[in-house]
């Protein structure tokens, strides 16, 4: 018998099965999210029946643009029910960093309580979906969305796990010992200038003291926004897409999901 | 159709196929390794034919005891040809930390050139095996063995990748820009007292300057020797087995191998 990689053989079989059956549907979902009305984006495989794990996708500071929607569809192709979250409300998006910074700062440094309320409302909305196994949920987030899912974990929310991609690690309300129920995976670009070594160290210390179940993956050569193929279009030097780090962190997320949804 | 996890379905199919076909053989291999004669340990699946990737396993400072041999057999079950390396020569092992420290220090801080010579000889021996595709090799190592495989990468050796598990990151001969050909994955216990944040930072800076392809996975709550189920038997407080971190880092290694052997 010729050598065949175990994982590749399994992936190949699944790829055949997946291509035959996938029927990704998307729809808008409207609900009250703290002080705003959210117009979030749901994606699922309509050819599946029965309850499945549900995953929130929290956007970068640009708001619910095409990128988080693509990620939601990718998660649906993996068999999850995914909801890309309109965290700003009213479907607001921008490509202007100044505007994005104002919106993100208003929640991230201005009113973290409101941020927690909004992401909690999004989680409740996802759990209420008839396709979702409400005992199996996760939240992933990018940049400002990474900070948001870490904040969700700090709040003690009933969510199995959170994954931050190039998020920020500081918080005004550090997790207390025993407070964090979610397992945490943080995927970090080693050349992300928005987070200093001291900030990363502080995050590790916070997680350690909180006795959280946490992991930090550091990707050499990766800048901020390393998962986003559109990162270059903003013409900001700290941002760059990094294909290897994108693929590696997406694989790490899938391994993490297999573990937390077991 | 009911929801079935993609990875689990693939893994299940493989488990059936694997159980039916695996026929792990082991044998001693003797060769000249720098100043010593090595008695290393080869493991492979005899039911496979054709050339396969080869993987070195470099032991903890205790020498080539049962633990690295078990890892070699686990790698053989994954389809690789694995060789657990007798890095001290003459099959020397110990359970005495003082003795282990002396042996490791003699190479790690004493004579790094000899350490490089020995691991290079082990790699050459592995590549010479008729079952091994010499264009597809990796080296993994534990503790002192982690340091050793990082040193192999620094030397510019022709090896596709190295994985350090709870290794040490300092070196007397930092990698020069462009020197490192191997991709690098370092799996680190966040509560490993043998490596300070400054040492980890220095390693990241070394890899950055060398323009290496590197990743660092940090596992919260994991001490030194977190992959070794026997860690507790040495009664040393800095050492502890951590089942989650063991499984997660072993999965990360498998993902890494799929990538580097593609």
PDB file of N, CA and C in Angstrom, chain A residues 136-206:
ATOM      1  N   UNK A 136     -23.897  24.514  22.276  1.00  0.00           N
ATOM      2  CA  UNK A 136     -22.642  24.486  21.510  1.00  0.00           C
ATOM      3  C   UNK A 136     -22.501  25.755  20.682  1.00  0.00           C
ATOM      4  N   UNK A 137     -21.875  26.762  21.289  1.00  0.00           N
ATOM      5  CA  UNK A 137     -21.678  28.022  20.574  1.00  0.00           C
ATOM      6  C   UNK A 137     -20.250  28.523  20.761  1.00  0.00           C
ATOM      7  N   UNK A 138     -19.838  29.327  19.813  1.00  0.00           N
ATOM      8  CA  UNK A 138     -18.535  29.989  19.878  1.00  0.00           C
ATOM      9  C   UNK A 138     -18.665  31.369  19.262  1.00  0.00           C
ATOM     10  N   UNK A 139     -17.655  32.192  19.491  1.00  0.00           N
ATOM     11  CA  UNK A 139     -17.615  33.518  18.872  1.00  0.00           C
ATOM     12  C   UNK A 139     -16.197  33.756  18.379  1.00  0.00           C
ATOM     13  N   UNK A 140     -16.084  34.155  17.111  1.00  0.00           N
ATOM     14  CA  UNK A 140     -14.778  34.563  16.598  1.00  0.00           C
ATOM     15  C   UNK A 140     -14.864  36.032  16.234  1.00  0.00           C
ATOM     16  N   UNK A 141     -13.712  36.696  16.243  1.00  0.00           N
ATOM     17  CA  UNK A 141     -13.730  38.110  15.904  1.00  0.00           C
ATOM     18  C   UNK A 141     -12.388  38.571  15.401  1.00  0.00           C
ATOM     19  N   UNK A 142     -12.437  39.626  14.602  1.00  0.00           N
ATOM     20  CA  UNK A 142     -11.265  40.154  13.926  1.00  0.00           C
ATOM     21  C   UNK A 142     -10.995  41.578  14.423  1.00  0.00           C
ATOM     22  N   UNK A 143      -9.727  41.846  14.782  1.00  0.00           N
ATOM     23  CA  UNK A 143      -9.340  43.207  15.161  1.00  0.00           C
ATOM     24  C   UNK A 143     -10.247  43.673  16.312  1.00  0.00           C
ATOM     25  N   UNK A 144     -10.981  44.757  16.147  1.00  0.00           N
ATOM     26  CA  UNK A 144     -11.944  45.205  17.163  1.00  0.00           C
ATOM     27  C   UNK A 144     -12.907  44.074  17.538  1.00  0.00           C
ATOM     28  N   UNK A 145     -13.242  43.227  16.579  1.00  0.00           N
ATOM     29  CA  UNK A 145     -14.103  42.067  16.861  1.00  0.00           C
ATOM     30  C   UNK A 145     -13.405  41.035  17.728  1.00  0.00           C
ATOM     31  N   UNK A 146     -12.079  40.952  17.607  1.00  0.00           N
ATOM     32  CA  UNK A 146     -11.313  40.070  18.492  1.00  0.00           C
ATOM     33  C   UNK A 146     -11.409  40.550  19.933  1.00  0.00           C
ATOM     34  N   UNK A 147     -11.233  41.858  20.101  1.00  0.00           N
ATOM     35  CA  UNK A 147     -11.391  42.435  21.443  1.00  0.00           C
ATOM     36  C   UNK A 147     -12.791  42.141  21.976  1.00  0.00           C
ATOM     37  N   UNK A 148     -13.768  42.217  21.088  1.00  0.00           N
ATOM     38  CA  UNK A 148     -15.164  42.033  21.501  1.00  0.00           C
ATOM     39  C   UNK A 148     -15.418  40.614  21.997  1.00  0.00           C
ATOM     40  N   UNK A 149     -14.879  39.614  21.304  1.00  0.00           N
ATOM     41  CA  UNK A 149     -15.129  38.235  21.751  1.00  0.00           C
ATOM     42  C   UNK A 149     -14.344  37.933  23.029  1.00  0.00           C
ATOM     43  N   UNK A 150     -13.181  38.570  23.207  1.00  0.00           N
ATOM     44  CA  UNK A 150     -12.476  38.410  24.490  1.00  0.00           C
ATOM     45  C   UNK A 150     -13.293  39.028  25.615  1.00  0.00           C
ATOM     46  N   UNK A 151     -13.943  40.148  25.307  1.00  0.00           N
ATOM     47  CA  UNK A 151     -14.796  40.799  26.307  1.00  0.00           C
ATOM     48  C   UNK A 151     -15.995  39.899  26.639  1.00  0.00           C
ATOM     49  N   UNK A 152     -16.505  39.223  25.634  1.00  0.00           N
ATOM     50  CA  UNK A 152     -17.598  38.257  25.861  1.00  0.00           C
ATOM     51  C   UNK A 152     -17.146  37.165  26.826  1.00  0.00           C
ATOM     52  N   UNK A 153     -15.941  36.660  26.610  1.00  0.00           N
ATOM     53  CA  UNK A 153     -15.402  35.635  27.509  1.00  0.00           C
ATOM     54  C   UNK A 153     -15.240  36.182  28.922  1.00  0.00           C
ATOM     55  N   UNK A 154     -14.683  37.395  29.026  1.00  0.00           N
ATOM     56  CA  UNK A 154     -14.486  38.004  30.348  1.00  0.00           C
ATOM     57  C   UNK A 154     -15.796  38.170  31.101  1.00  0.00           C
ATOM     58  N   UNK A 155     -16.876  38.395  30.362  1.00  0.00           N
ATOM     59  CA  UNK A 155     -18.174  38.640  31.000  1.00  0.00           C
ATOM     60  C   UNK A 155     -18.726  37.391  31.661  1.00  0.00           C
ATOM     61  N   UNK A 156     -18.110  36.237  31.374  1.00  0.00           N
ATOM     62  CA  UNK A 156     -18.609  34.987  31.962  1.00  0.00           C
ATOM     63  C   UNK A 156     -19.756  34.383  31.174  1.00  0.00           C
ATOM     64  N   UNK A 157     -19.902  34.809  29.916  1.00  0.00           N
ATOM     65  CA  UNK A 157     -21.013  34.329  29.081  1.00  0.00           C
ATOM     66  C   UNK A 157     -20.947  32.820  28.880  1.00  0.00           C
ATOM     67  N   UNK A 158     -22.126  32.229  28.668  1.00  0.00           N
ATOM     68  CA  UNK A 158     -22.238  30.790  28.398  1.00  0.00           C
ATOM     69  C   UNK A 158     -21.961  30.549  26.925  1.00  0.00           C
ATOM     70  N   UNK A 159     -20.700  30.458  26.611  1.00  0.00           N
ATOM     71  CA  UNK A 159     -20.263  30.206  25.241  1.00  0.00           C
ATOM     72  C   UNK A 159     -19.056  29.269  25.352  1.00  0.00           C
ATOM     73  N   UNK A 160     -18.996  28.252  24.479  1.00  0.00           N
ATOM     74  CA  UNK A 160     -17.970  27.232  24.669  1.00  0.00           C
ATOM     75  C   UNK A 160     -16.555  27.736  24.395  1.00  0.00           C
ATOM     76  N   UNK A 161     -16.442  28.651  23.457  1.00  0.00           N
ATOM     77  CA  UNK A 161     -15.110  29.134  23.152  1.00  0.00           C
ATOM     78  C   UNK A 161     -15.143  30.419  22.360  1.00  0.00           C
ATOM     79  N   UNK A 162     -14.047  31.174  22.419  1.00  0.00           N
ATOM     80  CA  UNK A 162     -13.904  32.377  21.591  1.00  0.00           C
ATOM     81  C   UNK A 162     -12.535  32.339  20.919  1.00  0.00           C
ATOM     82  N   UNK A 163     -12.492  32.869  19.704  1.00  0.00           N
ATOM     83  CA  UNK A 163     -11.229  32.969  18.961  1.00  0.00           C
ATOM     84  C   UNK A 163     -11.046  34.413  18.522  1.00  0.00           C
ATOM     85  N   UNK A 164      -9.962  35.009  18.968  1.00  0.00           N
ATOM     86  CA  UNK A 164      -9.614  36.370  18.553  1.00  0.00           C
ATOM     87  C   UNK A 164      -8.540  36.300  17.477  1.00  0.00           C
ATOM     88  N   UNK A 165      -8.802  36.953  16.338  1.00  0.00           N
ATOM     89  CA  UNK A 165      -7.782  37.088  15.292  1.00  0.00           C
ATOM     90  C   UNK A 165      -7.327  38.554  15.285  1.00  0.00           C
ATOM     91  N   UNK A 166      -6.049  38.771  15.430  1.00  0.00           N
ATOM     92  CA  UNK A 166      -5.454  40.115  15.519  1.00  0.00           C
ATOM     93  C   UNK A 166      -6.328  41.088  16.305  1.00  0.00           C
ATOM     94  N   UNK A 167      -6.754  40.632  17.491  1.00  0.00           N
ATOM     95  CA  UNK A 167      -7.524  41.498  18.386  1.00  0.00           C
ATOM     96  C   UNK A 167      -6.620  42.300  19.310  1.00  0.00           C
ATOM     97  N   UNK A 168      -7.268  43.085  20.167  1.00  0.00           N
ATOM     98  CA  UNK A 168      -6.529  43.832  21.191  1.00  0.00           C
ATOM     99  C   UNK A 168      -6.787  43.155  22.529  1.00  0.00           C
ATOM    100  N   UNK A 169      -5.810  43.231  23.415  1.00  0.00           N
ATOM    101  CA  UNK A 169      -5.870  42.413  24.629  1.00  0.00           C
ATOM    102  C   UNK A 169      -6.193  43.192  25.899  1.00  0.00           C
ATOM    103  N   UNK A 170      -6.147  44.510  25.826  1.00  0.00           N
ATOM    104  CA  UNK A 170      -6.388  45.280  27.038  1.00  0.00           C
ATOM    105  C   UNK A 170      -7.886  45.392  27.321  1.00  0.00           C
ATOM    106  N   UNK A 171      -8.188  45.645  28.585  1.00  0.00           N
ATOM    107  CA  UNK A 171      -9.590  45.756  29.004  1.00  0.00           C
ATOM    108  C   UNK A 171      -9.664  46.643  30.235  1.00  0.00           C
ATOM    109  N   UNK A 172     -10.796  47.256  30.400  1.00  0.00           N
ATOM    110  CA  UNK A 172     -11.013  48.044  31.610  1.00  0.00           C
ATOM    111  C   UNK A 172     -11.520  47.194  32.756  1.00  0.00           C
ATOM    112  N   UNK A 173     -11.965  45.985  32.446  1.00  0.00           N
ATOM    113  CA  UNK A 173     -12.549  45.113  33.474  1.00  0.00           C
ATOM    114  C   UNK A 173     -11.944  43.714  33.354  1.00  0.00           C
ATOM    115  N   UNK A 174     -10.710  43.535  33.879  1.00  0.00           N
ATOM    116  CA  UNK A 174     -10.043  42.232  33.761  1.00  0.00           C
ATOM    117  C   UNK A 174     -10.897  41.115  34.347  1.00  0.00           C
ATOM    118  N   UNK A 175     -10.765  39.928  33.760  1.00  0.00           N
ATOM    119  CA  UNK A 175     -11.533  38.779  34.233  1.00  0.00           C
ATOM    120  C   UNK A 175     -11.140  38.443  35.667  1.00  0.00           C
ATOM    121  N   UNK A 176     -12.134  38.112  36.465  1.00  0.00           N
ATOM    122  CA  UNK A 176     -11.868  37.690  37.837  1.00  0.00           C
ATOM    123  C   UNK A 176     -11.639  36.178  37.871  1.00  0.00           C
ATOM    124  N   UNK A 177     -10.936  35.693  38.926  1.00  0.00           N
ATOM    125  CA  UNK A 177     -10.671  34.252  39.002  1.00  0.00           C
ATOM    126  C   UNK A 177     -11.948  33.428  38.899  1.00  0.00           C
ATOM    127  N   UNK A 178     -11.954  32.465  38.009  1.00  0.00           N
ATOM    128  CA  UNK A 178     -13.101  31.580  37.853  1.00  0.00           C
ATOM    129  C   UNK A 178     -14.230  32.131  37.016  1.00  0.00           C
ATOM    130  N   UNK A 179     -14.082  33.369  36.557  1.00  0.00           N
ATOM    131  CA  UNK A 179     -15.195  34.022  35.855  1.00  0.00           C
ATOM    132  C   UNK A 179     -15.364  33.548  34.410  1.00  0.00           C
ATOM    133  N   UNK A 180     -14.260  33.178  33.773  1.00  0.00           N
ATOM    134  CA  UNK A 180     -14.302  32.870  32.336  1.00  0.00           C
ATOM    135  C   UNK A 180     -14.732  31.425  32.106  1.00  0.00           C
ATOM    136  N   UNK A 181     -15.856  31.243  31.440  1.00  0.00           N
ATOM    137  CA  UNK A 181     -16.331  29.891  31.143  1.00  0.00           C
ATOM    138  C   UNK A 181     -15.871  29.418  29.765  1.00  0.00           C
ATOM    139  N   UNK A 182     -15.678  30.344  28.849  1.00  0.00           N
ATOM    140  CA  UNK A 182     -15.276  29.995  27.488  1.00  0.00           C
ATOM    141  C   UNK A 182     -13.800  29.640  27.441  1.00  0.00           C
ATOM    142  N   UNK A 183     -13.466  28.656  26.611  1.00  0.00           N
ATOM    143  CA  UNK A 183     -12.058  28.454  26.283  1.00  0.00           C
ATOM    144  C   UNK A 183     -11.651  29.542  25.294  1.00  0.00           C
ATOM    145  N   UNK A 184     -10.388  29.941  25.357  1.00  0.00           N
ATOM    146  CA  UNK A 184      -9.926  31.099  24.590  1.00  0.00           C
ATOM    147  C   UNK A 184      -8.747  30.740  23.709  1.00  0.00           C
ATOM    148  N   UNK A 185      -8.840  31.120  22.440  1.00  0.00           N
ATOM    149  CA  UNK A 185      -7.700  31.022  21.520  1.00  0.00           C
ATOM    150  C   UNK A 185      -7.474  32.401  20.925  1.00  0.00           C
ATOM    151  N   UNK A 186      -6.276  32.932  21.121  1.00  0.00           N
ATOM    152  CA  UNK A 186      -5.928  34.228  20.535  1.00  0.00           C
ATOM    153  C   UNK A 186      -4.865  34.003  19.470  1.00  0.00           C
ATOM    154  N   UNK A 187      -5.175  34.454  18.238  1.00  0.00           N
ATOM    155  CA  UNK A 187      -4.252  34.310  17.108  1.00  0.00           C
ATOM    156  C   UNK A 187      -3.661  35.679  16.808  1.00  0.00           C
ATOM    157  N   UNK A 188      -2.352  35.773  16.961  1.00  0.00           N
ATOM    158  CA  UNK A 188      -1.699  37.076  16.990  1.00  0.00           C
ATOM    159  C   UNK A 188      -0.593  37.189  15.942  1.00  0.00           C
ATOM    160  N   UNK A 189      -0.523  38.300  15.268  1.00  0.00           N
ATOM    161  CA  UNK A 189       0.565  38.564  14.331  1.00  0.00           C
ATOM    162  C   UNK A 189       1.771  39.109  15.075  1.00  0.00           C
ATOM    163  N   UNK A 190       2.920  38.452  14.911  1.00  0.00           N
ATOM    164  CA  UNK A 190       4.120  38.866  15.664  1.00  0.00           C
ATOM    165  C   UNK A 190       4.561  40.280  15.300  1.00  0.00           C
ATOM    166  N   UNK A 191       4.185  40.750  14.106  1.00  0.00           N
ATOM    167  CA  UNK A 191       4.575  42.096  13.690  1.00  0.00           C
ATOM    168  C   UNK A 191       3.385  43.050  13.681  1.00  0.00           C
ATOM    169  N   UNK A 192       2.423  42.785  14.551  1.00  0.00           N
ATOM    170  CA  UNK A 192       1.264  43.669  14.714  1.00  0.00           C
ATOM    171  C   UNK A 192       1.677  44.831  15.612  1.00  0.00           C
ATOM    172  N   UNK A 193       1.793  46.046  15.049  1.00  0.00           N
ATOM    173  CA  UNK A 193       2.310  47.157  15.858  1.00  0.00           C
ATOM    174  C   UNK A 193       1.294  47.717  16.847  1.00  0.00           C
ATOM    175  N   UNK A 194       0.047  47.241  16.768  1.00  0.00           N
ATOM    176  CA  UNK A 194      -0.980  47.787  17.657  1.00  0.00           C
ATOM    177  C   UNK A 194      -0.941  47.182  19.059  1.00  0.00           C
ATOM    178  N   UNK A 195      -0.174  46.097  19.227  1.00  0.00           N
ATOM    179  CA  UNK A 195      -0.075  45.481  20.547  1.00  0.00           C
ATOM    180  C   UNK A 195       1.400  45.370  20.924  1.00  0.00           C
ATOM    181  N   UNK A 196       1.758  45.948  22.068  1.00  0.00           N
ATOM    182  CA  UNK A 196       3.144  45.876  22.529  1.00  0.00           C
ATOM    183  C   UNK A 196       3.375  44.559  23.276  1.00  0.00           C
ATOM    184  N   UNK A 197       4.645  44.140  23.392  1.00  0.00           N
ATOM    185  CA  UNK A 197       4.943  42.962  24.219  1.00  0.00           C
ATOM    186  C   UNK A 197       4.373  43.101  25.638  1.00  0.00           C
ATOM    187  N   UNK A 198       4.390  44.313  26.182  1.00  0.00           N
ATOM    188  CA  UNK A 198       3.866  44.513  27.543  1.00  0.00           C
ATOM    189  C   UNK A 198       2.359  44.263  27.588  1.00  0.00           C
ATOM    190  N   UNK A 199       1.646  44.649  26.531  1.00  0.00           N
ATOM    191  CA  UNK A 199       0.194  44.408  26.501  1.00  0.00           C
ATOM    192  C   UNK A 199      -0.118  42.917  26.399  1.00  0.00           C
ATOM    193  N   UNK A 200       0.690  42.222  25.611  1.00  0.00           N
ATOM    194  CA  UNK A 200       0.477  40.779  25.480  1.00  0.00           C
ATOM    195  C   UNK A 200       0.780  40.087  26.805  1.00  0.00           C
ATOM    196  N   UNK A 201       1.861  40.537  27.437  1.00  0.00           N
ATOM    197  CA  UNK A 201       2.221  39.984  28.748  1.00  0.00           C
ATOM    198  C   UNK A 201       1.098  40.221  29.767  1.00  0.00           C
ATOM    199  N   UNK A 202       0.518  41.410  29.719  1.00  0.00           N
ATOM    200  CA  UNK A 202      -0.568  41.737  30.653  1.00  0.00           C
ATOM    201  C   UNK A 202      -1.778  40.834  30.411  1.00  0.00           C
ATOM    202  N   UNK A 203      -2.058  40.552  29.150  1.00  0.00           N
ATOM    203  CA  UNK A 203      -3.163  39.645  28.810  1.00  0.00           C
ATOM    204  C   UNK A 203      -2.881  38.249  29.363  1.00  0.00           C
ATOM    205  N   UNK A 204      -1.669  37.761  29.151  1.00  0.00           N
ATOM    206  CA  UNK A 204      -1.312  36.437  29.674  1.00  0.00           C
ATOM    207  C   UNK A 204      -1.473  36.404  31.200  1.00  0.00           C
ATOM    208  N   UNK A 205      -1.023  37.473  31.852  1.00  0.00           N
ATOM    209  CA  UNK A 205      -1.145  37.533  33.320  1.00  0.00           C
ATOM    210  C   UNK A 205      -2.611  37.569  33.747  1.00  0.00           C
ATOM    211  N   UNK A 206      -3.416  38.312  33.002  1.00  0.00           N
ATOM    212  CA  UNK A 206      -4.857  38.375  33.316  1.00  0.00           C
ATOM    213  C   UNK A 206      -5.474  36.974  33.217  1.00  0.00           C
TER     214      UNK A 206
END
